[in-house]
Amino acid sequence: MNNLLAIILKDTFTLAQLNSRVRVLKSTLLNEFFGGSQTQLTAGEMSWLSSLPPDAKSKFNKDNVYKIFEEIEKAIKLLPTLTIYLTFEPDEPTIFKIGSFARKLYQPNILLDTKIDMGLIAGCSLVWKGRKKDYSLKSRLDEKKGEVLENFKKFLR
């Protein structure tokens, strides 16, 4: 089922997006196979579902749907994740740009885990494989704090 996951990952860049899209696909297929009440989908979710290739859903039937989604959920846990701290909530085009860049720089199937850190000043902070690197202006100011204070003191004299 890695093929289906690859199809989903093609235009899915964040962990939250991936979990949401897998949930939407799963609930839609379960509704088709077993009936019940379908949760109301947003326009974006409906658009994404309709963008899937026709053969993506054809692999499912009521006998294998749970097993396939178990495999997908296990595979998701193994995907590499880059945590990125920003000072703002990124919109879809921004996520696309950052995600595309991260996939070129790190790995082709990397996911972003975006978080908001209002303590940052201009820039971002990244966590990759347990190592944090701060690329924000705040970290540069903290590094040069003594020098900046000394210059202010000279200026005030």
PDB file of N, CA and C in Angstrom, residues 42-52:
ATOM      1  N   THR A  42     -15.378  19.402   3.862  1.00  0.00           N
ATOM      2  CA  THR A  42     -15.170  20.767   3.391  1.00  0.00           C
ATOM      3  C   THR A  42     -14.939  20.740   1.879  1.00  0.00           C
ATOM      4  N   ALA A  43     -14.987  21.903   1.270  1.00  0.00           N
ATOM      5  CA  ALA A  43     -14.741  21.996  -0.174  1.00  0.00           C
ATOM      6  C   ALA A  43     -13.327  21.522  -0.498  1.00  0.00           C
ATOM      7  N   GLY A  44     -12.375  21.857   0.347  1.00  0.00           N
ATOM      8  CA  GLY A  44     -10.993  21.426   0.136  1.00  0.00           C
ATOM      9  C   GLY A  44     -10.844  19.917   0.217  1.00  0.00           C
ATOM     10  N   GLU A  45     -11.530  19.300   1.184  1.00  0.00           N
ATOM     11  CA  GLU A  45     -11.477  17.844   1.325  1.00  0.00           C
ATOM     12  C   GLU A  45     -12.117  17.157   0.125  1.00  0.00           C
ATOM     13  N   MET A  46     -13.252  17.687  -0.321  1.00  0.00           N
ATOM     14  CA  MET A  46     -13.923  17.103  -1.490  1.00  0.00           C
ATOM     15  C   MET A  46     -13.056  17.266  -2.735  1.00  0.00           C
ATOM     16  N   SER A  47     -12.426  18.405  -2.874  1.00  0.00           N
ATOM     17  CA  SER A  47     -11.544  18.651  -4.014  1.00  0.00           C
ATOM     18  C   SER A  47     -10.365  17.680  -3.992  1.00  0.00           C
ATOM     19  N   TRP A  48      -9.788  17.480  -2.815  1.00  0.00           N
ATOM     20  CA  TRP A  48      -8.662  16.557  -2.711  1.00  0.00           C
ATOM     21  C   TRP A  48      -9.095  15.130  -3.047  1.00  0.00           C
ATOM     22  N   LEU A  49     -10.239  14.697  -2.516  1.00  0.00           N
ATOM     23  CA  LEU A  49     -10.728  13.346  -2.817  1.00  0.00           C
ATOM     24  C   LEU A  49     -10.934  13.148  -4.313  1.00  0.00           C
ATOM     25  N   SER A  50     -11.500  14.146  -4.969  1.00  0.00           N
ATOM     26  CA  SER A  50     -11.756  14.017  -6.406  1.00  0.00           C
ATOM     27  C   SER A  50     -10.464  14.085  -7.219  1.00  0.00           C
ATOM     28  N   SER A  51      -9.391  14.607  -6.630  1.00  0.00           N
ATOM     29  CA  SER A  51      -8.116  14.680  -7.350  1.00  0.00           C
ATOM     30  C   SER A  51      -7.351  13.355  -7.325  1.00  0.00           C
ATOM     31  N   LEU A  52      -7.784  12.424  -6.481  1.00  0.00           N
ATOM     32  CA  LEU A  52      -7.109  11.128  -6.421  1.00  0.00           C
ATOM     33  C   LEU A  52      -7.332  10.366  -7.724  1.00  0.00           C
TER      34      LEU A  52
END
